[in-house]
Amino acid sequence: MSDLCSSQQDDDTQKLSQGPTSYNHKKCNPHIVDDDSGSSASDEDNCITQQTVDNNEFDDVSASQALEDEEMQVGNYTKTRTEKDILVAKLLCRWWYVLPDWPPPNYNYREKLEEKKLKCYSVRDFEDHENVDANGYRKCYQISAFPGVFRDFKGIAYDLRPTEGKPCYNNMIQKTENELISLIKTAIGKQIEILNSSNRDETHLIKSLKEVRLYCCGSYFK
């Protein structure tokens, strides 16, 4: 079983790894930290949803991820992985087909920004404000491609996304095997549905997905 899983680890999701359009990293979020400078709320509504960003913002994402996953070795699969671990892995590479969007659209980051003593500005206005205001709040902006990840004037990234509903190993491993199997079934079904409507010949990929589904779920789909 482990040999089949390993051989299909990347093949079954190669063309679908970006997910459907509903999984959009550039979701809007109207919530902001109030500006003590006296500017209107409407002027600040774009501080968390600023869509125009410098190219170097995308380079900041690795730094933000490192804050949370600095001890995780990506791509190394131990020989002691359980069958449940494999099910979790198969779900996490297609979670956006079956689980709610994460982070949630319109999530209010106000409280977490307050806790970190951060004040959010749009990228356009970021340089126009002092690094630390009279109340001790440090200026920051949101990395628009990753809602919930903020960068301050020192370049430090803060991942303020909620842990609840996060599609990660620690959360998914808490589900039962039957729950994981059901989610995988639904996700792969949606993948196949999309491939069937493709203008290209996706026969090989569809076959691979069906094999993964049978491997993960066994007689469940017979």
mmCIF file of C-alpha atoms in Angstrom, residues 31 53 64 77 87 170-171 177 191 195 200 218:
data_model
loop_
_atom_site.group_PDB
_atom_site.id
_atom_site.type_symbol
_atom_site.label_atom_id
_atom_site.label_comp_id
_atom_site.label_asym_id
_atom_site.label_seq_id
_atom_site.Cartn_x
_atom_site.Cartn_y
_atom_site.Cartn_z
ATOM 1 C CA HIS A 31 -11.765 44.979 8.958
ATOM 2 C CA VAL A 53 1.455 45.093 -3.968
ATOM 3 C CA SER A 64 5.834 34.264 7.455
ATOM 4 C CA TYR A 77 8.083 11.168 4.626
ATOM 5 C CA LEU A 87 -5.215 9.551 4.481
ATOM 6 C CA ASN A 170 -2.696 18.683 13.510
ATOM 7 C CA ASN A 171 -6.338 19.463 12.769
ATOM 8 C CA GLU A 177 -10.639 7.505 9.387
ATOM 9 C CA GLN A 191 -11.631 16.874 -9.204
ATOM 10 C CA LEU A 195 -11.483 17.136 -15.473
ATOM 11 C CA ARG A 200 -8.063 18.394 -23.037
ATOM 12 C CA GLY A 218 -10.544 0.312 -0.406
#
